[in-house]
Coordinates of C-alpha atoms in Angstrom, one line a residue:
Chain A
M1 CA 2.9 8.5 -24.5
A2 CA 5.9 6.7 -26.1
Q3 CA 6.9 3.2 -25.2
V4 CA 10.6 2.6 -24.8
K5 CA 12.6 -0.6 -24.2
L6 CA 15.5 -0.1 -21.8
T7 CA 18.4 -2.5 -21.2
T8 CA 20.9 -2.1 -18.4
P9 CA 23.5 -0.7 -18.0
L10 CA 21.9 2.5 -19.3
D11 CA 24.0 5.2 -21.0
E12 CA 23.5 8.9 -20.5
A13 CA 22.1 9.6 -24.0
T14 CA 19.4 7.0 -23.7
V15 CA 18.3 8.4 -20.3
R16 CA 18.3 12.0 -21.5
G17 CA 16.1 10.9 -24.4
L18 CA 13.3 10.0 -22.0
T19 CA 10.5 12.4 -21.2
A20 CA 8.2 12.4 -18.1
G21 CA 5.1 10.4 -19.1
D22 CA 6.9 7.8 -21.3
E23 CA 6.2 4.2 -20.7
V24 CA 9.3 2.0 -20.4
L25 CA 10.0 -1.8 -20.3
I26 CA 13.2 -2.5 -18.5
S27 CA 15.4 -5.6 -19.0
G28 CA 18.7 -6.6 -17.5
T29 CA 20.0 -6.4 -13.9
I30 CA 18.5 -4.2 -11.2
Y31 CA 19.4 -3.9 -7.6
T32 CA 16.9 -3.6 -4.7
G33 CA 17.7 -1.0 -2.1
R34 CA 15.5 0.7 0.5
D35 CA 15.8 2.5 3.8
A36 CA 18.7 0.6 5.4
V37 CA 20.8 0.4 2.2
H38 CA 20.4 4.1 1.4
K39 CA 21.2 5.1 5.0
H40 CA 24.2 2.7 5.0
L41 CA 25.7 4.1 1.8
H42 CA 24.9 7.7 2.8
D43 CA 26.7 7.2 6.1
G44 CA 29.8 6.2 4.3
G45 CA 29.2 2.4 4.2
A46 CA 30.9 0.5 1.4
L47 CA 29.0 -0.7 -1.6
P48 CA 29.4 -4.5 -1.4
A49 CA 31.8 -6.2 -3.9
G50 CA 29.9 -7.4 -6.9
V51 CA 27.4 -4.5 -6.9
D52 CA 27.9 -2.1 -9.7
F53 CA 25.6 0.9 -9.7
S54 CA 27.3 2.6 -12.6
G55 CA 24.7 3.0 -15.4
G56 CA 22.5 0.9 -13.1
I57 CA 19.1 1.0 -11.7
V58 CA 18.2 0.8 -8.0
Y59 CA 14.7 -0.5 -7.2
H60 CA 13.0 0.7 -4.0
C61 CA 11.6 -2.6 -3.1
G62 CA 11.5 -5.0 -0.2
P63 CA 10.6 -8.3 -1.9
V64 CA 9.1 -11.4 -0.4
V65 CA 11.8 -14.0 -1.0
V66 CA 11.7 -17.7 -0.3
E67 CA 15.0 -19.6 -0.1
R68 CA 15.0 -22.9 -1.9
E69 CA 17.3 -25.9 -1.5
P70 CA 20.8 -25.1 -2.6
G71 CA 21.8 -25.9 -6.2
A72 CA 24.1 -28.8 -7.2
D73 CA 27.0 -26.3 -7.1
G74 CA 26.1 -25.5 -3.5
R75 CA 25.0 -22.0 -4.4
R76 CA 22.0 -20.5 -2.5
R77 CA 18.9 -20.3 -4.6
F78 CA 15.9 -18.0 -4.1
T79 CA 12.5 -17.4 -5.5
V80 CA 10.9 -14.0 -5.4
T81 CA 7.2 -14.4 -4.6
A82 CA 6.2 -10.7 -4.5
A83 CA 8.2 -7.6 -5.6
G84 CA 6.3 -4.4 -6.0
P85 CA 7.7 -0.9 -5.4
T86 CA 7.9 0.8 -2.0
T87 CA 7.4 4.5 -1.3
S88 CA 10.4 6.4 -2.6
I89 CA 10.2 9.7 -0.8
R90 CA 11.8 8.1 2.3
E91 CA 15.1 8.0 0.4
E92 CA 14.9 11.7 -0.6
P93 CA 17.7 12.7 1.8
Y94 CA 20.0 10.1 0.3
Q95 CA 19.1 9.6 -3.4
A96 CA 20.8 12.6 -4.9
G97 CA 24.1 11.7 -3.3
L98 CA 23.9 8.1 -4.5
I99 CA 23.1 9.2 -8.1
A100 CA 26.1 11.6 -8.0
R101 CA 28.6 9.2 -6.3
Y102 CA 27.8 5.9 -8.1
G103 CA 26.5 7.1 -11.5
L104 CA 23.0 5.5 -11.1
R105 CA 20.9 6.2 -14.2
G106 CA 17.6 5.1 -12.9
V107 CA 15.6 4.8 -9.7
I108 CA 12.4 2.7 -9.7
G109 CA 9.9 3.2 -6.9
K110 CA 6.5 4.7 -6.3
G111 CA 5.1 8.0 -5.2
G112 CA 7.8 10.1 -6.8
M113 CA 10.6 12.0 -5.2
G114 CA 11.6 15.6 -4.2
L115 CA 13.4 18.5 -5.7
K116 CA 16.9 17.3 -4.6
T117 CA 16.5 14.1 -6.6
L118 CA 14.9 15.9 -9.5
Q119 CA 18.0 18.2 -9.6
A120 CA 20.4 15.3 -9.4
C121 CA 18.5 13.6 -12.3
R122 CA 19.0 16.7 -14.4
E123 CA 22.6 17.3 -13.4
H124 CA 23.9 13.7 -13.7
G125 CA 21.5 12.3 -16.3
A126 CA 19.1 10.0 -14.5
V127 CA 15.4 9.3 -14.4
Y128 CA 12.8 8.3 -11.8
L129 CA 10.7 5.4 -13.0
H130 CA 7.3 4.9 -11.4
A131 CA 6.2 1.3 -11.0
I132 CA 2.6 0.3 -10.4
G133 CA 2.3 0.2 -6.6
G134 CA 1.0 -3.0 -5.2
A135 CA 1.5 -5.0 -8.4
A136 CA 3.8 -7.4 -6.6
Q137 CA 2.9 -10.4 -8.7
V138 CA 3.2 -8.7 -12.1
Y139 CA 6.7 -7.6 -11.1
A140 CA 7.6 -11.0 -9.5
D141 CA 6.8 -12.5 -12.9
C142 CA 9.2 -10.1 -14.6
I143 CA 12.0 -11.4 -12.4
T144 CA 13.7 -14.3 -14.2
G145 CA 16.4 -14.9 -11.6
V146 CA 18.0 -13.9 -8.4
E147 CA 21.7 -13.5 -9.0
D148 CA 22.9 -12.7 -5.5
V149 CA 22.0 -11.0 -2.2
H150 CA 24.1 -8.6 -0.2
L151 CA 23.7 -6.9 3.2
E152 CA 21.3 -9.6 4.4
E153 CA 22.1 -8.6 7.9
F154 CA 19.7 -5.6 7.4
G155 CA 16.8 -8.2 7.1
S156 CA 15.4 -9.7 4.0
P157 CA 13.3 -6.8 2.8
E158 CA 16.2 -4.3 3.4
A159 CA 18.9 -6.3 1.7
I160 CA 20.4 -5.6 -1.8
W161 CA 18.8 -8.3 -4.0
V162 CA 20.4 -8.6 -7.5
L163 CA 17.6 -9.3 -9.8
R164 CA 17.5 -10.3 -13.5
V165 CA 14.4 -8.7 -15.1
V166 CA 12.7 -8.9 -18.5
D167 CA 10.2 -6.2 -19.7
F168 CA 9.6 -4.7 -16.3
P169 CA 6.9 -2.0 -16.9
A170 CA 7.2 1.5 -15.4
I171 CA 6.3 5.2 -16.3
V172 CA 9.0 7.9 -16.4
T173 CA 7.6 10.4 -14.0
M174 CA 10.7 12.5 -13.4
D175 CA 13.0 13.0 -16.3
A176 CA 16.6 14.3 -16.8
H177 CA 15.3 17.8 -18.0
G178 CA 13.6 18.8 -14.8
G179 CA 10.2 17.5 -16.0
S180 CA 8.0 15.9 -13.3
L181 CA 4.6 14.4 -13.9
H182 CA 4.0 14.6 -10.2
E183 CA 4.3 18.4 -10.2
V184 CA 1.9 18.6 -13.2
V185 CA -0.8 16.4 -11.7
Q186 CA -0.5 18.1 -8.2
A187 CA -0.9 21.5 -9.7
D188 CA -3.7 20.5 -12.0
S189 CA -5.6 18.7 -9.2
L190 CA -5.3 21.7 -6.9
D191 CA -6.9 23.9 -9.6
R192 CA -9.7 21.4 -10.0
L193 CA -10.2 21.2 -6.3
Q194 CA -10.4 25.0 -5.9
A195 CA -12.9 25.1 -8.8
A196 CA -15.0 22.4 -7.2
L197 CA -15.1 24.2 -3.9
A198 CA -15.6 27.7 -5.4
G199 CA -19.3 27.6 -4.9
S200 CA -19.1 26.4 -1.3
Chain B
M1 CA 0.2 -26.2 13.0
P2 CA -1.4 -28.3 15.8
D3 CA -4.8 -26.7 16.5
T4 CA -7.9 -26.1 14.4
L5 CA -8.1 -22.4 15.3
S6 CA -4.6 -21.7 14.0
A7 CA -5.4 -23.7 10.8
S8 CA -8.6 -21.6 10.3
L9 CA -6.7 -18.4 10.8
L10 CA -3.9 -19.4 8.5
D11 CA -6.5 -19.9 5.8
L12 CA -7.9 -16.5 6.5
I13 CA -4.3 -15.0 6.3
R14 CA -3.7 -16.8 2.9
R15 CA -6.9 -15.6 1.4
T16 CA -6.6 -12.0 2.7
S17 CA -3.1 -11.6 1.4
S18 CA -3.8 -13.2 -2.0
D19 CA -7.4 -12.9 -3.0
L20 CA -8.9 -9.3 -3.2
P21 CA -12.5 -9.1 -2.1
A22 CA -15.4 -8.9 -4.6
D23 CA -16.4 -5.3 -3.9
I24 CA -12.9 -3.9 -4.4
R25 CA -12.5 -5.9 -7.6
R26 CA -15.8 -4.6 -9.0
A27 CA -14.9 -1.0 -8.1
L28 CA -11.5 -1.3 -9.9
Q29 CA -13.3 -2.8 -12.9
S30 CA -15.6 0.1 -13.2
G31 CA -12.5 2.3 -13.1
R32 CA -11.1 0.4 -16.0
E33 CA -14.3 1.0 -18.0
K34 CA -14.1 4.7 -17.4
E35 CA -10.4 5.4 -18.3
A36 CA -9.4 6.3 -21.8
R37 CA -7.8 3.8 -24.0
G38 CA -4.0 4.2 -24.2
S39 CA -3.9 6.3 -21.1
R40 CA -1.4 5.9 -18.2
A41 CA -4.4 5.4 -15.9
L42 CA -5.6 2.4 -17.9
L43 CA -2.1 1.0 -18.1
A44 CA -2.0 1.1 -14.3
L45 CA -5.4 -0.4 -13.8
D46 CA -4.7 -3.1 -16.4
T47 CA -1.5 -4.0 -14.6
I48 CA -3.4 -4.1 -11.3
D49 CA -6.1 -6.3 -12.9
C50 CA -3.4 -8.7 -14.1
N51 CA -1.8 -8.7 -10.7
I52 CA -5.1 -9.5 -8.9
G53 CA -5.5 -12.6 -11.1
T54 CA -2.0 -13.9 -10.7
A55 CA -2.0 -13.4 -6.9
E56 CA -5.3 -15.4 -6.5
A57 CA -4.2 -18.2 -8.9
E58 CA -0.9 -18.6 -7.0
S59 CA -2.0 -17.8 -3.5
A60 CA 0.8 -15.3 -3.5
P61 CA 0.7 -11.8 -1.8
I62 CA -1.2 -9.2 -3.9
C63 CA 1.4 -6.7 -2.6
Q64 CA 4.7 -7.4 -1.1
D65 CA 3.9 -5.1 1.7
T66 CA 1.6 -7.4 3.5
G67 CA 1.0 -4.7 6.0
M68 CA 0.0 -4.2 9.6
I69 CA -1.8 -7.3 10.6
K70 CA -5.0 -6.6 12.5
F71 CA -7.7 -9.0 13.6
Y72 CA -11.2 -7.6 14.4
V73 CA -13.0 -10.2 16.5
H74 CA -16.6 -10.3 17.6
H75 CA -17.2 -13.2 20.0
P76 CA -19.8 -14.6 22.4
V77 CA -19.6 -13.6 26.0
G78 CA -17.1 -15.9 27.8
Y79 CA -15.0 -16.7 24.7
D80 CA -11.3 -17.2 25.5
T81 CA -9.6 -14.3 23.7
L82 CA -6.2 -15.2 25.1
R83 CA -6.3 -18.5 23.4
F84 CA -7.4 -16.8 20.2
E85 CA -4.3 -14.5 20.4
E86 CA -2.0 -17.5 20.9
S87 CA -3.4 -19.3 17.9
A88 CA -3.4 -16.2 15.8
R89 CA 0.3 -15.6 16.6
A90 CA 1.1 -19.1 15.6
A91 CA -0.8 -18.7 12.4
V92 CA 0.9 -15.4 11.6
A93 CA 4.4 -17.0 12.2
E94 CA 3.4 -19.9 10.0
G95 CA 2.0 -17.6 7.3
T96 CA 5.3 -15.7 7.3
A97 CA 7.4 -18.8 7.0
I98 CA 5.2 -19.9 4.0
G99 CA 5.4 -16.5 2.3
Y100 CA 1.8 -15.3 2.6
L101 CA 3.2 -12.5 4.8
R102 CA 6.5 -10.6 4.5
Q103 CA 8.8 -10.3 7.5
N104 CA 7.3 -7.0 8.4
S105 CA 7.7 -6.4 12.2
V106 CA 10.8 -4.3 13.2
D107 CA 12.0 -2.8 16.4
S108 CA 11.0 0.9 16.2
L109 CA 14.4 2.3 17.2
T110 CA 16.9 -0.3 16.0
G111 CA 15.0 -1.5 12.9
K112 CA 15.8 -5.1 13.8
N113 CA 13.4 -7.4 12.1
T114 CA 11.8 -10.2 14.3
G115 CA 11.6 -12.3 11.2
N116 CA 8.1 -13.8 12.0
N117 CA 5.8 -10.7 12.3
L118 CA 5.6 -11.2 16.0
G119 CA 6.6 -8.5 18.4
P120 CA 5.4 -5.9 20.8
G121 CA 2.2 -4.5 19.1
T122 CA 2.3 -6.9 16.2
P123 CA -0.1 -8.4 15.2
L124 CA -3.0 -6.2 16.5
F125 CA -6.2 -7.4 18.0
H126 CA -9.6 -5.7 18.5
F127 CA -12.0 -7.9 20.5
Q128 CA -15.6 -7.1 21.1
A129 CA -18.2 -9.3 22.8
W130 CA -21.7 -9.7 21.3
R131 CA -24.8 -11.7 22.1
R132 CA -24.5 -14.0 19.2
P133 CA -23.3 -17.6 19.4
D134 CA -20.7 -17.4 16.6
V135 CA -17.3 -15.8 16.2
D136 CA -16.8 -13.2 13.4
V137 CA -13.2 -12.7 12.6
R138 CA -12.1 -10.0 10.1
L139 CA -8.5 -9.6 9.1
M140 CA -7.1 -6.4 7.6
L141 CA -3.6 -6.2 6.1
K142 CA -2.8 -2.5 5.5
G143 CA 0.5 -1.5 4.0
G144 CA 2.8 1.3 5.1
G145 CA 2.6 3.4 2.0
C146 CA -1.1 4.2 2.4
E147 CA -0.9 4.3 6.2
N148 CA 1.6 7.1 5.9
V149 CA -0.8 9.3 4.0
G150 CA -3.5 9.1 6.6
A151 CA -4.3 12.3 8.4
Q152 CA -6.1 13.9 11.4
Y153 CA -7.4 17.4 11.4
S154 CA -8.5 19.5 14.4
L155 CA -11.2 21.9 13.2
P156 CA -11.5 24.8 12.8
M157 CA -8.5 24.9 10.5
E158 CA -7.1 27.0 7.7
F159 CA -6.2 25.4 4.4
P160 CA -3.9 28.0 2.8
E161 CA -3.6 25.9 -0.5
L162 CA -7.3 25.9 -0.9
G163 CA -7.9 29.5 0.3
K164 CA -10.5 28.1 2.7
K165 CA -11.1 27.7 6.4
A166 CA -12.7 24.5 7.5
G167 CA -15.3 25.1 10.2
R168 CA -17.0 22.7 12.6
D169 CA -19.7 21.5 10.3
A170 CA -20.3 19.2 7.3
E171 CA -18.7 21.6 4.9
G172 CA -15.6 21.6 7.1
V173 CA -15.5 17.8 7.2
K174 CA -15.7 17.8 3.4
L175 CA -12.8 20.2 3.1
A176 CA -10.7 18.1 5.4
V177 CA -11.4 14.9 3.6
L178 CA -10.7 16.3 0.2
H179 CA -7.6 18.0 1.5
A180 CA -6.3 14.6 2.7
I181 CA -7.1 13.0 -0.7
W182 CA -5.5 15.8 -2.6
K183 CA -2.4 15.8 -0.4
A184 CA -2.0 12.1 -0.8
Q185 CA -1.9 12.4 -4.6
G186 CA -0.9 8.9 -5.8
K187 CA 1.4 8.2 -2.8
G188 CA -1.1 6.0 -1.0
C189 CA -1.4 3.8 -4.2
A190 CA -4.5 5.4 -5.6
P191 CA -7.3 4.6 -6.3
G192 CA -7.8 4.6 -2.5
Y193 CA -10.5 3.4 -0.2
I194 CA -11.1 6.2 2.3
G195 CA -12.3 5.7 5.9
V196 CA -13.3 8.8 7.9
C197 CA -14.4 9.4 11.5
V198 CA -15.9 12.7 12.6
G199 CA -15.5 13.3 16.3
G200 CA -14.3 11.0 19.0
D201 CA -10.9 11.8 20.6
R202 CA -7.6 11.6 18.7
A203 CA -7.1 7.9 19.4
S204 CA -10.7 6.7 18.9
G205 CA -11.1 8.9 15.8
L206 CA -8.3 7.1 13.9
E207 CA -9.5 3.8 15.2
V208 CA -13.0 4.3 13.9
A209 CA -11.8 5.8 10.6
K210 CA -9.8 2.6 10.0
E211 CA -12.9 0.5 11.0
Q212 CA -14.9 2.1 8.2
L213 CA -12.5 0.3 5.8
L214 CA -14.3 -2.9 6.9
R215 CA -17.5 -1.7 5.2
V216 CA -18.2 -2.8 1.6
V217 CA -18.0 -0.4 -1.3
G218 CA -21.7 -0.7 -2.1
D219 CA -23.3 -0.3 1.3
T220 CA -25.4 2.7 2.2
N221 CA -24.7 4.8 5.3
P222 CA -27.8 4.6 7.5
D223 CA -27.3 8.3 8.4
P224 CA -28.6 10.3 5.4
A225 CA -26.4 13.3 6.1
L226 CA -23.2 11.1 6.2
A227 CA -24.4 9.2 3.2
A228 CA -24.7 12.4 1.2
L229 CA -21.3 13.5 2.5
E230 CA -19.7 10.2 1.4
D231 CA -21.1 10.6 -2.1
E232 CA -20.1 14.2 -2.5
C233 CA -16.5 13.6 -1.3
A234 CA -16.2 10.6 -3.7
R235 CA -17.6 12.6 -6.6
I236 CA -15.3 15.6 -6.1
A237 CA -12.3 13.4 -5.4
N238 CA -12.8 11.5 -8.7
G239 CA -12.9 14.8 -10.6
L240 CA -9.5 15.9 -9.4
G241 CA -7.6 14.2 -12.1
I242 CA -5.2 12.5 -9.8
G243 CA -6.0 9.0 -11.1
P244 CA -4.4 5.6 -10.4
M245 CA -0.9 6.0 -8.9
G246 CA -1.2 9.7 -9.4
F247 CA -0.6 9.3 -13.2
G248 CA -3.7 11.4 -14.0
G249 CA -7.2 10.0 -14.7
D250 CA -10.7 9.7 -13.4
T251 CA -10.3 6.9 -10.8
T252 CA -8.8 8.5 -7.7
V253 CA -10.9 6.9 -5.0
L254 CA -13.0 3.7 -4.9
A255 CA -15.3 4.9 -2.1
V256 CA -15.4 7.2 0.9
K257 CA -16.9 5.9 4.1
I258 CA -17.7 8.2 7.0
A259 CA -18.8 7.6 10.6
A260 CA -19.5 10.0 13.3
R261 CA -18.8 9.6 17.1
N262 CA -19.7 12.0 19.8
R263 CA -17.0 14.4 20.8
L264 CA -16.3 16.8 23.6
P265 CA -17.7 20.3 23.0
A266 CA -14.1 21.6 22.9
S267 CA -12.8 19.1 20.2
F268 CA -13.7 18.5 16.6
F269 CA -11.4 15.9 14.9
V270 CA -11.7 14.7 11.4
S271 CA -9.6 11.5 11.1
V272 CA -8.8 10.0 7.7
S273 CA -7.5 6.5 7.1
Y274 CA -6.4 5.9 3.5
A275 CA -6.3 2.3 2.2
C276 CA -4.5 1.5 -1.1
W277 CA -6.3 -0.1 -4.1
A278 CA -5.0 -3.5 -2.8
H279 CA -7.5 -3.2 0.1
R280 CA -7.0 -6.5 1.8
R281 CA -9.7 -7.4 4.3
R282 CA -11.4 -10.7 4.5
G283 CA -13.5 -12.4 7.2
V284 CA -14.7 -15.8 8.4
V285 CA -17.4 -17.0 10.8
L286 CA -16.1 -19.6 13.2
D287 CA -17.9 -22.2 15.2
P288 CA -16.6 -21.5 18.8
A289 CA -17.0 -25.2 19.7
T290 CA -14.8 -26.6 16.9
D291 CA -12.9 -23.5 15.7
A292 CA -13.8 -24.5 12.2
I293 CA -14.7 -22.0 9.5
T294 CA -18.5 -22.1 8.8
G295 CA -18.6 -19.2 6.3
W296 CA -16.6 -16.5 4.5
L297 CA -17.4 -12.8 4.5
Y298 CA -16.8 -10.3 1.6
E299 CA -17.6 -13.0 -0.9
T300 CA -20.1 -10.9 -2.9
P301 CA -19.8 -7.2 -3.8
D302 CA -22.8 -6.1 -1.8
E303 CA -22.4 -8.1 1.4
A304 CA -22.8 -5.8 4.3
A305 CA -20.4 -5.9 7.2
P306 CA -22.5 -6.0 10.3
D307 CA -21.3 -3.9 13.3
A308 CA -18.4 -2.5 11.4
G309 CA -18.8 0.9 12.8
H310 CA -22.4 2.0 12.6

């Protein structure tokens, strides 16, 4: 299990150098996006000005965000108090299209995704990065700043939060070569279950 | 927050969201002791361990999905449950504004978020009178990821993947439970805490399965047949190699808890409720005269949960 440091924006060669099972630490800017954002973009909605998915990473996350007093410059200020991954498979109908259209290089979430996304990762050079589900505080600590928020009308958890992160830990579970740790574990666990039940 | 009951329940919400109970911590710790050094499983469990500590220290949510909010209340005969509901709603709204709870209640069709966790069906309440003078309030916050991998089987049933048919007996129950755990893989944020009900009707089966999650890891089922089934399901599940988050490893479930309810001769349901590793349930004992907290439940790893489904 190799450990790799990644900094956004990601280039294709870096992403194609990753293998399912690698541990990564991500630094730079990432964008949250979950059900409402994916459906909005899939249905032809515009990507808000100021959001650049090219070489970027979308994070399947609905954070708990508390708004603080505005800064001296009048800008809104936020603190993320919890920010773990949400279940990714809900975005399976949309993810491949977004990877193709916007040039996303990474998707962070939990639970893995389906064949369509795996094929898009291979075709366009992207990876699925599995965060530790439920580790909302560890990930909140990796967020050093909230740069902006878009599509707040979807509700706070469903908005696009633009987050600065440092050393955000994840595991590559779907790589750009068609490799999937989920498929390996699922097949191996089925073999083991059949063996355990063989006598019964 | 004007009334004492709301203040007591707000404290219960804060601790439930931020401070994982002793029995779950101990079960996760024994998982860490089992997993190989340098493994992905240990990386996941170490991250989880770090997360538990930070959440407690900062009174911040262990997981950002602060889940479906459900209060289980045992109360003396004549207790005013409507007043309890009002105070609980006020505490939930306040807990959401503070950030103990995420804005987590949306209209089912439009997706519109109410912003304060209050709405039709949220939060949930389960009231039951008992002949004791005190009020026992347990709160469970169960996230959507694990709720989505729950299952209900109507036996007999074919499991083509396993090449087996589950009959209407203990062996069939075992097959159904293990199938649910295998099917879930890491998607319910393994290692999971598994509640099962054999029997009942469809609605009560899932209800009772979820109630088993109120039991503590180390309790012993008073029914020896169910106790044996619980142990066997947990042993086999932890040999499947699914591991934390489905990364592979030896810690797939923290415990399996099974209850049985009488059924109609024509029905045989096995209902499975899967709770993630961040199994957030806490409890308080309230003095019904003052609404003040007189004690906390789930403080020690072995504390039993009376009347939680037996």
